[in-house]
Amino acid sequence: MRLVHLDLKGAAPRVSYLEQVFPLLSQLGANGILIEYEDMFPFKGELEILKSPYAYSEEDIERIQQLAELHRLEVVPLVQTFGHVEFILKHEKYQHLREVERFPNSFNPHVPDTLALLKSILSQVIEKHRRSTWIHIGADEVFHLGEGVDSKNWMSRNKGDTGTMYLKHIKEVLGFIATQYWGLRVLMWDDMLRKISVGALRGERMGTAAVAPEQGVSAVPIYVAALTGVMPSAQQEPVSGPVGTQVLGEHEEPQASSCCWHQYDHYSVLCELLPVGIPSLAVCLQTLVNGGFTEETKRKVLDALGFQSMQLEQSTCEGRGAFPGAEIYHMVEQVNGHLKESILKALEEESAIKGWFSPYHRKRQFGNPRNMESFGSKVLKLHEDWEGFIRDLHTHLERVYFPDTVEEWMEENVNPYLDQLRDLVRDYQ
């Protein structure tokens, strides 16, 4: 299985964009899509509170599966069942299910309501994916496990540790799936299991879960192609190389894997946008398919994406590009490379602004027109050019993303700089 992980906790694309992207993923060598819906799933009934205002509809979920089937991509839904459940535990309704009362990261496995809630969530997601033969239960990064009062009491009574407590909860989740959905196979991340002794794992007889390497050594070669390379939170630079990724042969053990998201957790800023990360994803997939990044691999990537050349060391691609969202790729490149620099240069290096239009002058609304006119036309032209560019970018983003994503991306990456220019122009006028 060569899975592309679509992490939808932030910057979830419209289905119309997935319709354009799925054929490309198939062409590049993916044969499955791992979909982590979080609040983008159309939960019903008691669970409706978990839905984003822009959540996919039931028709959207069906359409996504039809598109995947059309392009020979197996859909694997991912439901977090232990950690990474901020989108659930942020709600006052479910606050009592937190492992540590102050933190919304992880479930308290000792409260009966936790398993009852998970059964409801799993049931709704699985029922909408009856063609899927796999379900992924996440189970990674269970922060603060063992720090809650209930956990401390349980470990004291049972002479246990966090490892046995973790396995107990996972077995309950697996037991529910095995009983209710016979034949459905289970995937999970392996980072928490790596902290548990082999003896303890054998003693617990985990059953039918297949373990996927999240970030390090694991014995089971299940691959998840990184969505957009490896980048720090909030960085938006377009990338074109599988940074930090080691691609393995069929029988080798993974030594490292790269994981990147649209958001690192439910509360973080947005990271990469999918169109910006497609070149990196293409390189990762083709490297995986071909067993290495050869000149032939590079040529196939360039052909698929419509670029003339790429420089992995500089994380750059040359050419117009002919993949879905290529316009956004180039426009984000312009924002990163020129927006901040050009505005700060105009505001900080223009001597007439520093000498005759300082914050003091602007606050008191006075200045010498002779000196102001020396920089005015230049600043007005810069403002006009960037406003026109941003309007175009806004239009392209709205074709791919819902309004909340567009607003957040602009607030994080454009407005901190453009607002300074807007304020100056307003005061000048």
XYZ file of C-alpha atoms in Angstrom:
429
model
C 0.000 0.000 0.000
C 1.306 3.417 -0.953
C -0.926 5.790 0.948
C -1.164 9.552 0.740
C -2.272 10.910 4.107
C -4.851 13.686 3.743
C -4.910 15.341 7.142
C -8.029 17.515 7.131
C -7.814 19.157 10.551
C -6.834 22.392 8.793
C -7.055 23.674 5.205
C -9.334 20.865 4.043
C -9.714 21.184 0.256
C -13.044 21.325 -1.516
C -14.167 18.058 -3.126
C -13.936 19.756 -6.526
C -10.181 20.114 -5.972
C -9.796 16.480 -4.862
C -11.482 15.589 -8.143
C -8.507 17.168 -9.922
C -5.841 15.822 -7.542
C -6.819 12.131 -7.308
C -5.887 11.329 -10.945
C -2.461 12.896 -10.352
C -1.884 10.889 -7.164
C -2.738 7.689 -9.016
C -0.449 8.664 -11.897
C 2.396 9.303 -9.435
C 2.084 5.834 -7.891
C -0.303 6.104 -4.941
C -2.830 3.305 -4.571
C -4.603 4.518 -1.457
C -5.749 7.600 0.454
C -5.562 7.752 4.238
C -8.219 10.314 5.217
C -8.087 11.876 8.675
C -11.373 13.789 8.753
C -11.466 15.180 12.300
C -14.141 17.920 12.298
C -14.679 17.715 8.517
C -16.806 14.577 8.876
C -20.619 15.088 8.797
C -21.307 13.759 12.285
C -24.981 13.373 13.175
C -27.130 13.285 16.277
C -25.302 13.601 19.597
C -22.010 14.034 17.705
C -23.123 16.963 15.572
C -21.305 19.360 17.898
C -17.993 18.000 16.543
C -18.637 19.271 12.996
C -16.870 22.257 11.486
C -19.236 24.808 9.902
C -17.578 23.799 6.609
C -17.685 20.014 7.165
C -18.191 17.791 4.146
C -21.747 16.597 3.556
C -22.717 12.930 3.373
C -22.889 13.383 -0.383
C -19.334 14.757 -0.335
C -18.075 11.685 1.548
C -19.689 9.419 -1.022
C -18.298 11.512 -3.887
C -14.764 11.306 -2.449
C -15.022 7.526 -2.361
C -16.383 7.368 -5.905
C -13.515 9.537 -7.136
C -10.992 7.355 -5.324
C -12.517 4.202 -6.793
C -12.475 5.729 -10.269
C -8.719 6.284 -9.959
C -7.920 2.973 -8.222
C -7.216 4.541 -4.847
C -8.280 2.584 -1.772
C -9.825 4.791 0.908
C -8.650 4.207 4.495
C -10.493 6.422 7.002
C -8.500 7.467 10.088
C -10.242 8.001 13.423
C -8.075 9.061 16.347
C -8.962 6.884 19.357
C -6.601 8.009 22.150
C -4.464 11.112 21.469
C -4.872 14.002 19.012
C -8.506 14.443 20.018
C -8.506 18.193 20.630
C -11.380 18.635 18.198
C -13.480 16.511 20.562
C -12.197 17.405 24.017
C -12.211 21.179 23.397
C -15.998 21.028 23.808
C -17.370 21.502 27.305
C -19.705 18.570 26.646
C -16.717 16.183 26.550
C -14.333 17.932 28.918
C -14.888 15.251 31.570
C -13.235 12.711 29.250
C -9.812 14.385 29.351
C -6.877 12.469 30.814
C -5.687 15.713 32.428
C -8.439 18.234 33.047
C -6.472 21.240 31.750
C -5.380 19.648 28.462
C -7.671 18.607 25.568
C -5.084 16.319 23.920
C -5.891 12.811 25.150
C -8.736 10.640 26.398
C -9.031 9.302 29.931
C -9.223 5.548 29.222
C -10.811 4.748 32.592
C -14.083 6.641 32.132
C -16.712 4.356 30.550
C -18.039 7.300 28.513
C -14.739 7.413 26.598
C -15.211 4.021 24.962
C -18.928 4.698 24.440
C -18.102 7.936 22.611
C -15.429 6.229 20.498
C -17.872 3.505 19.511
C -20.306 6.157 18.285
C -17.627 8.023 16.326
C -16.159 4.857 14.796
C -19.617 3.575 13.890
C -20.614 6.754 12.047
C -17.344 6.898 10.098
C -17.247 3.174 9.258
C -20.904 3.151 8.179
C -20.075 5.811 5.582
C -17.090 3.775 4.338
C -18.551 0.303 3.887
C -16.392 -0.307 0.800
C -13.203 0.213 2.814
C -11.349 -2.891 3.986
C -9.104 -0.949 6.405
C -9.665 1.467 9.285
C -6.831 3.443 10.913
C -7.242 4.117 14.650
C -4.378 6.600 15.033
C -3.362 5.997 18.670
C -0.155 8.024 18.410
C 1.284 10.713 20.704
C -0.988 10.127 23.690
C 0.375 13.096 25.587
C 0.051 13.120 29.396
C -1.024 9.483 29.562
C -0.668 8.342 33.172
C -0.715 11.874 34.594
C -4.435 11.962 35.381
C -5.821 11.054 38.799
C -7.739 8.037 37.444
C -4.653 6.705 35.697
C -2.460 7.086 38.755
C -5.030 5.241 40.850
C -5.334 2.473 38.238
C -1.568 1.962 38.049
C -1.335 1.857 41.818
C -4.144 -0.710 42.181
C -3.021 -2.909 39.302
C 0.743 -2.569 39.742
C 0.759 -1.513 36.090
C 2.420 1.142 33.994
C 1.396 3.426 31.151
C 2.280 0.706 28.610
C -0.186 -1.829 29.987
C -2.777 0.909 30.372
C -2.277 1.947 26.740
C -2.625 -1.647 25.496
C -5.751 -2.205 27.575
C -7.503 0.741 25.901
C -6.337 -0.208 22.399
C -7.534 -3.783 22.893
C -10.981 -2.484 23.853
C -11.106 -0.399 20.663
C -9.902 -3.354 18.560
C -12.397 -5.638 20.281
C -15.281 -3.370 19.345
C -14.189 -3.189 15.690
C -13.600 -6.948 15.467
C -17.009 -7.698 16.975
C -19.081 -5.156 15.082
C -17.272 -5.079 11.737
C -15.975 -8.563 11.056
C -13.196 -8.647 8.494
C -12.332 -4.959 8.734
C -8.567 -4.675 9.137
C -6.975 -2.148 11.471
C -3.978 0.142 11.097
C -2.357 2.195 13.856
C 0.776 4.277 14.367
C 3.627 2.629 16.242
C 5.285 5.379 18.313
C 3.558 4.473 21.604
C 4.173 0.753 21.056
C 7.916 1.361 20.710
C 8.003 2.332 24.385
C 6.511 -1.020 25.429
C 8.578 -4.187 25.831
C 8.198 -7.010 23.321
C 7.231 -9.306 26.181
C 4.381 -7.035 27.233
C 3.149 -6.805 23.650
C 3.206 -10.586 23.232
C 1.475 -11.043 26.557
C -1.365 -8.758 25.541
C -1.950 -10.555 22.206
C -2.920 -7.451 20.279
C -4.715 -9.326 17.541
C -5.225 -8.009 14.033
C -3.820 -4.475 14.136
C -1.160 -3.706 11.566
C 1.358 -1.183 12.827
C 2.495 1.701 10.620
C 5.781 3.488 11.306
C 5.125 7.070 12.313
C 8.590 8.520 12.854
C 11.305 5.926 13.272
C 12.154 2.242 13.379
C 9.401 -0.327 12.973
C 9.299 -3.882 11.726
C 6.174 -3.563 9.588
C 6.783 -1.843 6.241
C 3.587 0.131 5.755
C 4.344 3.360 3.956
C 2.658 6.718 4.223
C 3.954 9.244 1.700
C 4.468 12.632 3.317
C 1.919 15.111 2.113
C 4.305 18.028 1.765
C 7.837 17.191 2.867
C 9.245 18.102 6.260
C 8.815 21.679 7.337
C 8.539 23.602 10.607
C 5.212 24.904 11.773
C 3.827 27.900 9.876
C 6.479 27.800 7.158
C 5.013 28.195 3.688
C 8.006 27.859 1.350
C 7.264 25.639 -1.661
C 9.363 22.496 -1.478
C 10.230 19.886 -4.046
C 12.268 17.235 -2.245
C 11.578 14.389 0.205
C 13.414 16.134 3.015
C 14.344 13.724 5.800
C 12.708 10.760 4.112
C 14.412 7.420 3.591
C 12.710 5.278 0.979
C 12.940 1.542 1.521
C 12.855 -1.700 -0.399
C 10.059 -4.182 0.136
C 11.747 -6.138 2.922
C 13.740 -3.389 4.602
C 12.905 -1.847 7.921
C 12.077 1.853 7.930
C 14.792 3.983 9.538
C 12.873 7.241 9.230
C 9.644 8.534 7.845
C 8.432 12.055 7.274
C 5.093 13.290 8.544
C 3.674 16.691 7.736
C 0.268 18.157 8.094
C -1.877 21.093 7.115
C -1.964 21.767 10.853
C 0.244 20.170 13.489
C -2.678 19.969 15.842
C -6.168 21.390 16.103
C -4.881 24.582 17.745
C -1.787 25.342 15.665
C -1.396 27.741 12.763
C -1.747 26.432 9.233
C 1.344 24.889 7.707
C 1.666 23.977 4.035
C -1.152 24.317 1.552
C -1.724 21.184 -0.530
C -0.947 22.816 -3.927
C 2.340 24.114 -2.489
C 3.311 20.636 -1.332
C 2.401 18.673 -4.460
C 5.935 18.782 -5.975
C 7.382 17.316 -2.772
C 4.667 14.691 -2.651
C 5.329 13.793 -6.290
C 9.032 13.291 -5.568
C 8.254 11.138 -2.505
C 5.795 8.911 -4.362
C 7.932 8.425 -7.445
C 11.017 7.730 -5.319
C 9.034 5.103 -3.440
C 7.714 3.517 -6.631
C 11.107 3.458 -8.358
C 13.230 2.513 -5.342
C 15.332 5.661 -5.460
C 15.509 9.183 -6.823
C 17.198 8.555 -10.175
C 17.337 10.804 -13.237
C 14.508 8.695 -14.665
C 12.448 9.315 -11.523
C 13.137 13.038 -11.778
C 12.056 13.072 -15.433
C 8.774 11.335 -14.611
C 8.046 13.882 -11.870
C 8.798 16.811 -14.169
C 6.565 15.346 -16.887
C 3.707 14.751 -14.462
C 3.908 18.266 -12.993
C 4.718 20.208 -16.162
C 7.965 21.713 -14.865
C 11.158 22.146 -16.891
C 13.577 21.456 -14.040
C 13.865 21.205 -10.274
C 16.654 21.802 -7.789
C 16.113 19.703 -4.672
C 18.872 21.422 -2.718
C 17.226 24.809 -3.227
C 13.680 23.403 -3.027
C 12.775 25.106 -6.288
C 10.975 24.125 -9.484
C 11.383 25.980 -12.762
C 8.582 26.322 -15.276
C 4.887 27.151 -15.253
C 3.679 23.811 -13.933
C 0.594 21.984 -15.166
C -0.769 20.348 -12.023
C -3.923 21.265 -10.083
C -3.148 24.371 -8.032
C 0.063 25.313 -9.877
C -1.071 28.952 -9.839
C -1.246 28.854 -6.038
C 2.191 27.240 -5.899
C 3.739 30.133 -7.826
C 1.740 32.849 -6.062
C 2.732 31.562 -2.621
C 6.306 31.626 -3.899
C 5.819 35.317 -4.719
C 4.360 36.045 -1.284
C 7.249 34.316 0.465
C 9.967 35.714 -1.741
C 8.877 39.309 -2.300
C 5.892 40.588 -0.283
C 7.588 41.157 3.080
C 10.882 42.216 1.543
C 9.430 44.794 -0.847
C 7.163 46.380 1.769
C 9.794 46.583 4.499
C 12.252 48.029 1.989
C 9.758 50.764 1.045
C 8.880 51.571 4.660
C 12.294 51.363 6.275
C 14.776 52.387 3.586
C 12.962 55.365 2.088
C 14.653 58.357 3.736
C 11.758 60.728 2.986
C 9.371 58.458 4.902
C 11.737 58.162 7.858
C 12.447 61.900 7.911
C 9.184 63.524 6.927
C 6.455 60.904 7.469
C 7.355 59.199 10.720
C 4.807 57.644 13.133
C 4.865 60.997 14.939
C 3.830 62.885 11.778
C 1.216 60.308 10.862
C -0.358 60.281 14.307
C -0.703 64.085 14.272
C -1.612 64.233 10.582
C 0.874 66.816 9.356
C 3.657 66.796 6.784
C 5.271 68.815 4.016
C 3.615 67.953 0.653
C 6.918 68.602 -1.155
C 8.677 65.846 0.776
C 5.700 63.504 0.771
C 5.392 63.654 -3.006
C 8.971 62.410 -3.295
C 7.900 58.938 -2.137
C 4.143 58.988 -2.689
C 3.891 57.690 -6.257
C 6.308 54.842 -5.519
C 4.386 53.728 -2.422
C 1.000 54.045 -4.135
C 2.208 51.917 -7.071
C 3.609 49.247 -4.736
C 0.303 49.164 -2.858
C -1.759 48.941 -6.038
C 0.386 46.100 -7.430
C 0.207 44.000 -4.290
C -3.524 44.569 -3.773
C -4.196 43.362 -7.319
C -1.941 40.346 -6.823
C -3.611 39.427 -3.531
C -7.080 39.693 -5.094
C -6.003 37.150 -7.712
C -4.484 34.889 -5.054
C -7.671 35.161 -2.994
C -9.717 34.062 -6.026
C -7.490 31.040 -6.661
C -7.519 30.019 -2.988
C -11.324 30.216 -2.829
C -11.575 27.715 -5.677
C -9.652 25.180 -3.589
C -10.492 26.070 0.021
C -13.394 27.108 2.220
C -13.602 30.734 3.451
C -12.191 30.028 6.927
C -8.970 28.617 5.466
C -8.543 31.514 3.054
C -9.100 34.032 5.851
C -6.646 32.292 8.192
C -3.945 31.944 5.541
C -4.227 35.612 4.626
C -4.143 36.659 8.287
C -1.002 34.627 8.919
C 0.993 35.221 5.735
C -0.168 38.381 3.982
C -1.841 40.850 6.331
C 1.026 41.311 8.837
C 3.004 42.966 6.018
C 0.371 44.317 3.648
C -1.521 45.984 6.509
C 1.572 48.092 7.243
C 1.539 49.326 3.655
C -2.226 49.850 3.724
C -1.921 51.961 6.885
C 0.832 54.083 5.367
C -1.184 54.695 2.177
C -4.268 55.586 4.230
C -2.309 58.126 6.279
C -0.601 59.497 3.154
C -3.934 60.024 1.402
